[in-house]
C-alpha atoms as a printed R data frame, in Angstrom:
    type eleno elety resid chain resno      x       y        z
1   ATOM     1    CA   MET     A     1 42.420 148.238  -73.496
2   ATOM     2    CA   GLY     A     2 40.959 146.098  -70.985
3   ATOM     3    CA   ASN     A     3 43.598 145.608  -68.830
4   ATOM     4    CA   ASP     A     4 46.872 148.066  -68.162
5   ATOM     5    CA   SER     A     5 49.762 146.200  -69.265
6   ATOM     6    CA   THR     A     6 52.783 145.997  -66.626
7   ATOM     7    CA   GLU     A     7 55.154 145.618  -69.557
8   ATOM     8    CA   PRO     A     8 57.417 148.659  -70.025
9   ATOM     9    CA   PRO     A     9 56.516 150.257  -73.204
10  ATOM    10    CA   LYS     A    10 59.863 150.449  -74.605
11  ATOM    11    CA   ARG     A    11 60.876 146.375  -74.093
12  ATOM    12    CA   SER     A    12 57.139 146.028  -75.725
13  ATOM    13    CA   ASP     A    13 58.110 148.280  -78.801
14  ATOM    14    CA   ARG     A    14 61.510 146.290  -79.234
15  ATOM    15    CA   LYS     A    15 59.834 142.870  -79.351
16  ATOM    16    CA   THR     A    16 57.192 144.583  -81.559
17  ATOM    17    CA   ARG     A    17 60.209 145.812  -83.717
18  ATOM    18    CA   VAL     A    18 61.572 142.378  -84.102
19  ATOM    19    CA   THR     A    19 58.273 140.840  -85.184
20  ATOM    20    CA   VAL     A    20 57.788 143.655  -87.697
21  ATOM    21    CA   LEU     A    21 61.193 143.189  -89.065
22  ATOM    22    CA   VAL     A    22 60.307 139.358  -89.306
23  ATOM    23    CA   ALA     A    23 57.267 140.066  -91.352
24  ATOM    24    CA   LEU     A    24 59.388 142.404  -93.327
25  ATOM    25    CA   GLY     A    25 62.113 139.848  -94.113
26  ATOM    26    CA   ALA     A    26 59.505 137.192  -94.996
27  ATOM    27    CA   ASN     A    27 57.524 139.403  -97.148
28  ATOM    28    CA   LEU     A    28 60.331 140.570  -99.316
29  ATOM    29    CA   VAL     A    29 61.361 137.276 -100.142
30  ATOM    30    CA   ILE     A    30 58.002 135.502 -100.499
31  ATOM    31    CA   ALA     A    31 57.014 138.820 -103.166
32  ATOM    32    CA   VAL     A    32 59.905 138.187 -105.513
33  ATOM    33    CA   ALA     A    33 59.745 134.147 -105.636
34  ATOM    34    CA   LYS     A    34 55.625 135.069 -105.841
35  ATOM    35    CA   ALA     A    35 56.711 137.660 -108.965
36  ATOM    36    CA   VAL     A    36 58.956 135.107 -110.514
37  ATOM    37    CA   GLY     A    37 56.601 132.139 -109.963
38  ATOM    38    CA   GLY     A    38 53.542 133.532 -111.133
39  ATOM    39    CA   LEU     A    39 55.585 135.268 -114.570
40  ATOM    40    CA   VAL     A    40 56.871 131.743 -115.627
41  ATOM    41    CA   ALA     A    41 53.582 130.044 -114.838
42  ATOM    42    CA   GLY     A    42 51.342 132.838 -116.193
43  ATOM    43    CA   SER     A    43 49.215 132.463 -113.097
44  ATOM    44    CA   PRO     A    44 46.800 135.233 -112.016
45  ATOM    45    CA   ALA     A    45 46.301 134.341 -108.356
46  ATOM    46    CA   LEU     A    46 50.505 133.811 -107.935
47  ATOM    47    CA   LEU     A    47 50.664 137.519 -109.356
48  ATOM    48    CA   SER     A    48 47.945 138.435 -107.308
49  ATOM    49    CA   GLU     A    49 49.725 137.207 -103.794
50  ATOM    50    CA   ALA     A    50 52.707 139.062 -105.329
51  ATOM    51    CA   ALA     A    51 50.790 142.190 -105.240
52  ATOM    52    CA   HIS     A    52 49.874 141.309 -101.913
53  ATOM    53    CA   SER     A    53 53.223 140.653 -100.557
54  ATOM    54    CA   VAL     A    54 54.736 143.862 -101.942
55  ATOM    55    CA   ALA     A    55 52.049 146.046 -100.128
56  ATOM    56    CA   ASP     A    56 52.588 144.235  -97.084
57  ATOM    57    CA   SER     A    57 56.408 144.898  -97.240
58  ATOM    58    CA   LEU     A    58 55.729 148.760  -97.926
59  ATOM    59    CA   ASN     A    59 53.143 148.787  -94.819
60  ATOM    60    CA   GLU     A    60 55.922 147.125  -92.375
61  ATOM    61    CA   VAL     A    61 58.001 150.185  -93.363
62  ATOM    62    CA   PHE     A    62 55.618 152.088  -92.212
63  ATOM    63    CA   LEU     A    63 55.114 150.372  -89.160
64  ATOM    64    CA   LEU     A    64 58.885 150.841  -88.381
65  ATOM    65    CA   ALA     A    65 58.427 154.387  -88.642
66  ATOM    66    CA   ALA     A    66 55.383 154.442  -86.593
67  ATOM    67    CA   LEU     A    67 57.054 152.437  -83.545
68  ATOM    68    CA   ARG     A    68 60.195 155.160  -83.876
69  ATOM    69    CA   ARG     A    69 58.230 158.409  -84.453
70  ATOM    70    CA   SER     A    70 55.369 157.733  -81.987
71  ATOM    71    CA   ARG     A    71 58.121 157.471  -78.890
72  ATOM    72    CA   ARG     A    72 59.445 161.042  -79.234
73  ATOM    73    CA   PRO     A    73 59.222 163.426  -76.131
74  ATOM    74    CA   ALA     A    74 56.209 166.375  -76.193
75  ATOM    75    CA   ASP     A    75 57.330 169.219  -76.968
76  ATOM    76    CA   ARG     A    76 56.007 172.828  -77.444
77  ATOM    77    CA   ARG     A    77 54.296 172.052  -80.769
78  ATOM    78    CA   HIS     A    78 53.061 168.764  -79.792
79  ATOM    79    CA   PRO     A    79 52.255 169.525  -75.868
80  ATOM    80    CA   PHE     A    80 50.548 165.879  -75.654
81  ATOM    81    CA   GLY     A    81 53.160 163.770  -77.219
82  ATOM    82    CA   TYR     A    82 53.338 162.004  -80.667
83  ATOM    83    CA   GLY     A    83 51.375 159.122  -79.521
84  ATOM    84    CA   LYS     A    84 49.166 159.129  -82.531
85  ATOM    85    CA   GLU     A    85 51.788 158.704  -85.105
86  ATOM    86    CA   ARG     A    86 51.189 154.988  -84.557
87  ATOM    87    CA   PHE     A    87 47.598 155.458  -85.673
88  ATOM    88    CA   PHE     A    88 48.646 157.429  -88.487
89  ATOM    89    CA   TRP     A    89 51.243 155.200  -90.459
90  ATOM    90    CA   SER     A    90 48.803 152.554  -89.507
91  ATOM    91    CA   LEU     A    91 46.048 154.240  -91.290
92  ATOM    92    CA   LEU     A    92 48.799 154.564  -94.367
93  ATOM    93    CA   ALA     A    93 49.586 150.634  -94.153
94  ATOM    94    CA   ALA     A    94 45.527 149.904  -94.406
95  ATOM    95    CA   VAL     A    95 45.690 152.384  -97.441
96  ATOM    96    CA   GLY     A    96 48.283 150.462  -98.681
97  ATOM    97    CA   ILE     A    97 46.785 146.906  -98.499
98  ATOM    98    CA   PHE     A    98 43.889 148.523 -100.290
99  ATOM    99    CA   VAL     A    99 45.433 150.088 -103.303
100 ATOM   100    CA   MET     A   100 48.394 147.658 -103.890
101 ATOM   101    CA   GLY     A   101 46.767 144.313 -102.752
102 ATOM   102    CA   GLY     A   102 43.329 144.244 -103.354
103 ATOM   103    CA   CYS     A   103 42.981 146.638 -106.123
104 ATOM   104    CA   PHE     A   104 45.788 144.658 -107.863
105 ATOM   105    CA   SER     A   105 44.170 141.364 -107.316
106 ATOM   106    CA   PHE     A   106 41.086 142.383 -109.085
107 ATOM   107    CA   PHE     A   107 42.842 143.576 -112.165
108 ATOM   108    CA   GLN     A   108 44.433 140.259 -112.480
109 ATOM   109    CA   GLY     A   109 41.069 138.421 -111.629
110 ATOM   110    CA   PHE     A   110 39.143 140.436 -114.433
111 ATOM   111    CA   GLU     A   111 42.073 140.155 -116.831
112 ATOM   112    CA   ALA     A   112 42.270 136.262 -116.315
113 ATOM   113    CA   LEU     A   113 38.771 136.288 -117.349
114 ATOM   114    CA   ARG     A   114 38.614 138.311 -120.274
115 ATOM   115    CA   ASN     A   115 41.886 136.989 -121.797
116 ATOM   116    CA   GLY     A   116 42.138 133.308 -120.058
117 ATOM   117    CA   ALA     A   117 45.512 131.944 -119.519
118 ATOM   118    CA   GLU     A   118 47.317 128.512 -120.007
119 ATOM   119    CA   GLU     A   119 49.787 127.181 -118.020
120 ATOM   120    CA   SER     A   120 52.457 123.890 -118.793
121 ATOM   121    CA   PHE     A   121 52.729 121.240 -115.848
122 ATOM   122    CA   HIS     A   122 56.118 122.935 -115.100
123 ATOM   123    CA   GLY     A   123 54.318 126.107 -114.523
124 ATOM   124    CA   TYR     A   124 52.070 124.333 -112.476
125 ATOM   125    CA   VAL     A   125 54.866 122.773 -110.364
126 ATOM   126    CA   ALA     A   126 56.524 125.967 -109.623
127 ATOM   127    CA   GLY     A   127 53.623 127.682 -108.778
128 ATOM   128    CA   PHE     A   128 53.137 125.268 -106.229
129 ATOM   129    CA   VAL     A   129 56.760 125.223 -104.621
130 ATOM   130    CA   VAL     A   130 56.420 128.760 -104.385
131 ATOM   131    CA   LEU     A   131 53.323 128.733 -102.672
132 ATOM   132    CA   ALA     A   132 54.588 126.072 -100.362
133 ATOM   133    CA   VAL     A   133 57.801 128.365  -99.525
134 ATOM   134    CA   ALA     A   134 55.248 131.240  -99.268
135 ATOM   135    CA   LEU     A   135 53.054 129.322  -96.871
136 ATOM   136    CA   LEU     A   136 55.698 128.079  -94.279
137 ATOM   137    CA   ALA     A   137 57.186 131.645  -94.089
138 ATOM   138    CA   GLU     A   138 54.098 133.575  -93.451
139 ATOM   139    CA   GLY     A   139 52.876 131.008  -91.120
140 ATOM   140    CA   ALA     A   140 56.268 131.153  -89.123
141 ATOM   141    CA   SER     A   141 55.719 135.003  -89.021
142 ATOM   142    CA   LEU     A   142 51.751 134.964  -87.961
143 ATOM   143    CA   LEU     A   143 52.852 132.145  -85.007
144 ATOM   144    CA   ARG     A   144 55.510 134.829  -84.181
145 ATOM   145    CA   ALA     A   145 53.249 137.639  -83.949
146 ATOM   146    CA   LEU     A   146 50.662 135.945  -82.256
147 ATOM   147    CA   ARG     A   147 52.869 134.851  -79.571
148 ATOM   148    CA   GLN     A   148 53.970 138.207  -78.744
149 ATOM   149    CA   VAL     A   149 50.468 138.967  -78.644
150 ATOM   150    CA   HIS     A   150 49.691 136.555  -76.016
151 ATOM   151    CA   GLN     A   151 52.826 137.656  -74.070
152 ATOM   152    CA   GLN     A   152 51.557 140.799  -73.897
153 ATOM   153    CA   GLY     A   153 48.236 139.742  -72.202
154 ATOM   154    CA   GLY     A   154 46.029 138.410  -75.424
155 ATOM   155    CA   THR     A   155 42.969 140.946  -76.200
156 ATOM   156    CA   SER     A   156 45.081 143.698  -74.785
157 ATOM   157    CA   GLY     A   157 48.235 143.025  -76.435
158 ATOM   158    CA   MET     A   158 45.993 143.605  -79.942
159 ATOM   159    CA   ARG     A   159 46.004 147.428  -78.340
160 ATOM   160    CA   ASP     A   160 49.278 148.019  -80.617
161 ATOM   161    CA   PRO     A   161 48.039 149.278  -84.052
162 ATOM   162    CA   ALA     A   162 51.434 147.702  -85.599
163 ATOM   163    CA   LEU     A   163 51.434 144.713  -83.834
164 ATOM   164    CA   ARG     A   164 47.315 144.565  -84.803
165 ATOM   165    CA   THR     A   165 48.551 145.121  -88.187
166 ATOM   166    CA   VAL     A   166 50.902 142.567  -88.423
167 ATOM   167    CA   VAL     A   167 48.722 139.889  -87.021
168 ATOM   168    CA   ALA     A   168 46.159 140.796  -90.066
169 ATOM   169    CA   GLU     A   169 48.202 141.031  -92.713
170 ATOM   170    CA   ASP     A   170 49.866 137.631  -91.928
171 ATOM   171    CA   GLY     A   171 46.571 135.782  -91.451
172 ATOM   172    CA   THR     A   172 45.216 137.116  -94.394
173 ATOM   173    CA   ALA     A   173 48.366 136.395  -96.482
174 ATOM   174    CA   VAL     A   174 48.280 132.652  -95.135
175 ATOM   175    CA   LEU     A   175 44.545 132.851  -96.039
176 ATOM   176    CA   GLY     A   176 45.244 134.275  -99.502
177 ATOM   177    CA   VAL     A   177 48.285 131.588 -100.151
178 ATOM   178    CA   THR     A   178 45.717 128.898  -99.613
179 ATOM   179    CA   LEU     A   179 43.289 130.518 -101.859
180 ATOM   180    CA   ALA     A   180 45.730 130.737 -104.568
181 ATOM   181    CA   GLY     A   181 46.643 126.927 -104.237
182 ATOM   182    CA   VAL     A   182 42.919 126.018 -104.402
183 ATOM   183    CA   GLY     A   183 42.554 128.197 -107.826
184 ATOM   184    CA   MET     A   184 45.816 126.692 -109.249
185 ATOM   185    CA   ALA     A   185 44.711 123.154 -108.288
186 ATOM   186    CA   LEU     A   186 41.062 123.439 -109.975
187 ATOM   187    CA   HIS     A   187 42.417 125.101 -112.888
188 ATOM   188    CA   MET     A   188 44.956 122.342 -113.489
189 ATOM   189    CA   VAL     A   189 42.354 119.405 -113.059
190 ATOM   190    CA   THR     A   190 39.727 121.329 -115.036
191 ATOM   191    CA   GLY     A   191 41.499 123.602 -117.600
192 ATOM   192    CA   GLN     A   192 39.270 126.730 -116.618
193 ATOM   193    CA   VAL     A   193 40.796 129.378 -115.627
194 ATOM   194    CA   VAL     A   194 37.650 130.885 -114.199
195 ATOM   195    CA   TRP     A   195 39.075 128.810 -110.954
196 ATOM   196    CA   GLU     A   196 42.155 130.596 -110.963
197 ATOM   197    CA   ALA     A   197 40.395 134.067 -111.374
198 ATOM   198    CA   SER     A   198 37.923 133.631 -109.151
199 ATOM   199    CA   ALA     A   199 40.837 132.932 -106.454
200 ATOM   200    CA   SER     A   200 42.164 136.169 -107.377
201 ATOM   201    CA   LEU     A   201 39.090 138.133 -107.229
202 ATOM   202    CA   ALA     A   202 38.548 136.291 -103.722
203 ATOM   203    CA   ILE     A   203 41.603 137.456 -102.598
204 ATOM   204    CA   GLY     A   204 40.933 140.717 -103.465
205 ATOM   205    CA   VAL     A   205 37.715 140.748 -101.312
206 ATOM   206    CA   LEU     A   206 39.674 139.506  -98.448
207 ATOM   207    CA   LEU     A   207 42.283 142.283  -98.751
208 ATOM   208    CA   VAL     A   208 39.800 145.074  -99.303
209 ATOM   209    CA   TYR     A   209 38.242 143.685  -96.055
210 ATOM   210    CA   VAL     A   210 41.008 143.685  -93.890
211 ATOM   211    CA   ALA     A   211 41.808 147.152  -95.401
212 ATOM   212    CA   TYR     A   212 38.663 148.559  -94.214
213 ATOM   213    CA   ARG     A   213 38.737 147.113  -90.670
214 ATOM   214    CA   LEU     A   214 42.177 148.188  -90.043
215 ATOM   215    CA   GLY     A   215 41.596 151.790  -91.656
216 ATOM   216    CA   ARG     A   216 38.318 152.048  -89.536
217 ATOM   217    CA   ASP     A   217 40.157 151.245  -86.257
218 ATOM   218    CA   ALA     A   218 42.967 153.930  -87.099
219 ATOM   219    CA   ARG     A   219 40.331 156.492  -87.961
220 ATOM   220    CA   ASP     A   220 38.428 156.110  -84.958
221 ATOM   221    CA   GLN     A   221 41.643 156.755  -82.751
222 ATOM   222    CA   LEU     A   222 43.018 159.428  -84.800
223 ATOM   223    CA   ILE     A   223 39.699 161.388  -84.752
224 ATOM   224    CA   GLY     A   224 39.850 161.156  -80.878
225 ATOM   225    CA   GLN     A   225 38.486 157.640  -79.593
226 ATOM   226    CA   ALA     A   226 37.585 157.685  -75.753
227 ATOM   227    CA   ALA     A   227 39.034 155.060  -73.572
228 ATOM   228    CA   ASP     A   228 37.212 151.892  -73.296
229 ATOM   229    CA   GLU     A   229 34.284 151.290  -70.911
230 ATOM   230    CA   GLU     A   230 36.207 149.363  -68.394
231 ATOM   231    CA   GLN     A   231 38.835 152.203  -67.768
232 ATOM   232    CA   SER     A   232 36.034 154.932  -67.882
233 ATOM   233    CA   HIS     A   233 34.035 153.043  -65.055
234 ATOM   234    CA   ARG     A   234 37.091 152.458  -63.065
235 ATOM   235    CA   ILE     A   235 38.265 156.240  -63.086
236 ATOM   236    CA   ARG     A   236 34.191 157.488  -62.742
237 ATOM   237    CA   ALA     A   237 33.985 154.727  -59.710
238 ATOM   238    CA   LEU     A   238 37.559 156.209  -58.034
239 ATOM   239    CA   LEU     A   239 36.025 159.973  -58.327
240 ATOM   240    CA   GLU     A   240 32.594 159.087  -57.043
241 ATOM   241    CA   ALA     A   241 33.915 157.401  -53.994
242 ATOM   242    CA   GLN     A   242 36.279 160.286  -52.891
243 ATOM   243    CA   PRO     A   243 34.661 162.059  -49.438
244 ATOM   244    CA   GLU     A   244 35.539 165.568  -50.997
245 ATOM   245    CA   ILE     A   245 33.523 164.939  -54.181
246 ATOM   246    CA   ASP     A   246 29.488 165.830  -54.193
247 ATOM   247    CA   SER     A   247 29.008 164.397  -57.874
248 ATOM   248    CA   VAL     A   248 30.725 163.866  -61.118
249 ATOM   249    CA   GLU     A   249 29.249 166.249  -63.267
250 ATOM   250    CA   ALA     A   250 31.112 165.230  -66.600
251 ATOM   251    CA   LEU     A   251 33.885 162.577  -67.571
252 ATOM   252    CA   LEU     A   252 35.748 162.699  -70.672
253 ATOM   253    CA   THR     A   253 38.538 160.363  -72.147
254 ATOM   254    CA   MET     A   254 40.781 160.357  -75.152
255 ATOM   255    CA   GLN     A   255 43.482 158.024  -76.369
256 ATOM   256    CA   LEU     A   256 46.304 160.012  -77.050
257 ATOM   257    CA   GLY     A   257 48.895 156.784  -78.058
258 ATOM   258    CA   LEU     A   258 49.401 153.511  -77.229
259 ATOM   259    CA   ASP     A   259 50.023 154.122  -73.590
260 ATOM   260    CA   SER     A   260 48.620 157.616  -73.141
261 ATOM   261    CA   THR     A   261 44.969 158.591  -72.178
262 ATOM   262    CA   LEU     A   262 43.798 162.059  -71.271
263 ATOM   263    CA   VAL     A   263 41.113 162.289  -68.469
264 ATOM   264    CA   ALA     A   264 39.042 165.570  -68.164
265 ATOM   265    CA   ALA     A   265 36.336 165.707  -65.374
266 ATOM   266    CA   ARG     A   266 34.212 168.059  -64.101
267 ATOM   267    CA   ILE     A   267 33.509 167.609  -60.302
268 ATOM   268    CA   ASP     A   268 31.383 169.145  -57.787
269 ATOM   269    CA   LEU     A   269 33.205 169.584  -54.289
270 ATOM   270    CA   VAL     A   270 31.255 169.168  -50.858
271 ATOM   271    CA   PRO     A   271 30.777 172.745  -49.332
272 ATOM   272    CA   GLY     A   272 33.215 174.030  -46.922
273 ATOM   273    CA   LEU     A   273 36.506 173.136  -48.435
274 ATOM   274    CA   ASP     A   274 38.698 176.577  -48.714
275 ATOM   275    CA   SER     A   275 40.853 177.429  -51.533
276 ATOM   276    CA   GLU     A   276 44.087 175.462  -49.975
277 ATOM   277    CA   GLU     A   277 42.416 171.934  -49.357
278 ATOM   278    CA   VAL     A   278 40.660 172.180  -53.059
279 ATOM   279    CA   GLU     A   279 44.200 172.202  -53.936
280 ATOM   280    CA   ASP     A   280 45.323 169.569  -52.017
281 ATOM   281    CA   VAL     A   281 42.464 167.294  -52.944
282 ATOM   282    CA   ALA     A   282 42.845 167.803  -56.659
283 ATOM   283    CA   VAL     A   283 46.554 166.887  -56.428
284 ATOM   284    CA   ARG     A   284 45.522 163.461  -54.438
285 ATOM   285    CA   ILE     A   285 42.664 162.706  -56.424
286 ATOM   286    CA   LYS     A   286 44.633 163.072  -59.759
287 ATOM   287    CA   ARG     A   287 47.625 160.686  -58.160
288 ATOM   288    CA   SER     A   288 44.788 158.204  -57.399
289 ATOM   289    CA   VAL     A   289 43.561 158.018  -60.573
290 ATOM   290    CA   ALA     A   290 47.175 157.920  -62.603
291 ATOM   291    CA   HIS     A   291 47.740 155.134  -59.910
292 ATOM   292    CA   THR     A   292 44.580 153.448  -61.078
293 ATOM   293    CA   VAL     A   293 44.968 153.479  -64.827
294 ATOM   294    CA   GLN     A   294 48.363 153.736  -65.892
295 ATOM   295    CA   GLN     A   295 47.902 155.125  -69.081
296 ATOM   296    CA   ALA     A   296 46.012 158.171  -67.679
297 ATOM   297    CA   ASP     A   297 48.896 160.726  -67.787
298 ATOM   298    CA   GLN     A   298 47.153 163.654  -68.771
299 ATOM   299    CA   ILE     A   299 44.422 164.610  -65.794
300 ATOM   300    CA   PHE     A   300 42.560 167.438  -65.792
301 ATOM   301    CA   LEU     A   301 39.900 168.333  -63.087
302 ATOM   302    CA   ASP     A   302 37.442 171.290  -63.219
303 ATOM   303    CA   VAL     A   303 36.117 172.070  -60.181
304 ATOM   304    CA   THR     A   304 32.632 173.416  -60.090
305 ATOM   305    CA   ASP     A   305 29.606 174.349  -58.225
306 ATOM   306    CA   ALA     A   306 26.978 172.434  -59.741
307 ATOM   307    CA   SER     A   307 23.902 173.815  -58.344
308 ATOM   308    CA   THR     A   308 25.311 177.169  -59.348
309 ATOM   309    CA   ALA     A   309 26.030 176.202  -62.936
310 ATOM   310    CA   ARG     A   310 22.687 174.535  -63.376
311 ATOM   311    CA   ALA     A   311 21.334 177.719  -62.271
312 ATOM   312    CA   ALA     A   312 23.377 179.822  -64.418
313 ATOM   313    CA   ALA     A   313 22.883 177.448  -67.377
314 ATOM   314    CA   PRO     A   314 19.653 175.315  -67.212
315 ATOM   315    CA   GLY     A   315 20.140 174.126  -70.500
316 ATOM   316    CA   VAL     A   316 23.475 172.963  -70.748
317 ATOM   317    CA   ALA     A   317 24.070 169.262  -70.482
318 ATOM   318    CA   ALA     A   318 25.729 167.481  -68.328
319 ATOM   319    CA   GLY     A   319 28.177 165.699  -70.740
320 ATOM   320    CA   ARG     A   320 29.135 169.132  -72.483
321 ATOM   321    CA   SER     A   321 33.210 169.138  -72.530
322 ATOM   322    CA   PRO     A   322 34.606 170.949  -69.424
323 ATOM   323    CA   ALA     A   323 36.489 173.895  -69.546
324 ATOM   324    CA   ALA     A   324 39.417 171.358  -67.753
325 ATOM   325    CA   THR     A   325 42.196 172.992  -65.784
326 ATOM   326    CA   GLY     A   326 45.003 170.905  -64.126
327 ATOM   327    CA   GLU     A   327 48.394 169.383  -64.603
328 ATOM   328    CA   ARG     A   328 50.134 167.272  -66.865
329 ATOM   329    CA   GLY     A   329 51.219 164.015  -65.746
330 ATOM   330    CA   GLY     A   330 48.608 163.657  -62.651
331 ATOM   331    CA   ALA     A   331 50.568 164.818  -59.845
């Protein structure tokens, strides 16, 4: 979130939607191919990869829902908009990766270790063909997602949880296919199913880790994550540079969505300003903040007398949440 994106949100969403649809199409085809190949070859690693692709396909459906629902305009019931829908559906995608991908991979690995597995030469060939096709499809989808990330500013492009999830899924899929291929090759050479079972367990560990990272990010944003430090410092520096502001007593920020940030500040103005001047100053400051940080579309200023506030409540910390008053849109 370091740099404000100059690309219009709707155009960015269209690109992300295409990226998600490409990933969905690839995963649906690959899931069927892996499942058929895994059943023909009797390969636990290939069946684990099929579960991985099914989980990814379901997650793409969640991400499409996130893109559509998060752009709904604010209403009386949700006055700050629906931007956090993006984070909610990303959290469901993380749960899907954990349950459908990771847990099934562990199950397949343990079953192979317990019962063993026999594969014919034709089964190995079918398995490797499926993995090669999957690697090409997943690699193409990953390249598409990485190209979009680069077009949207590199690190700042990863702010979008939908795009971040696609990159994580496709990257994990490429690595998972590689692990499955190595496991099958070692099984074929040595005749020991432990290699393929180990590959299945490794895929499970990989999926659980990715699910944890994606779920942690979505959780932080859902419960009210602050804007990044660079944005907060820019806002504070702007406020402190205003000649009418004597001090900034508190500054709180919270991400309301991909392109929406709430800013609440308690400021102490210099003495001698009448009520009309205070109103004009507040409006000008809000416009300056909104211009400096484009995502700041909900700006609230609480004008206080710092010396009076400290005398009335000496034990109150400066960082306590202000009783923010202001107006929507930073105007």
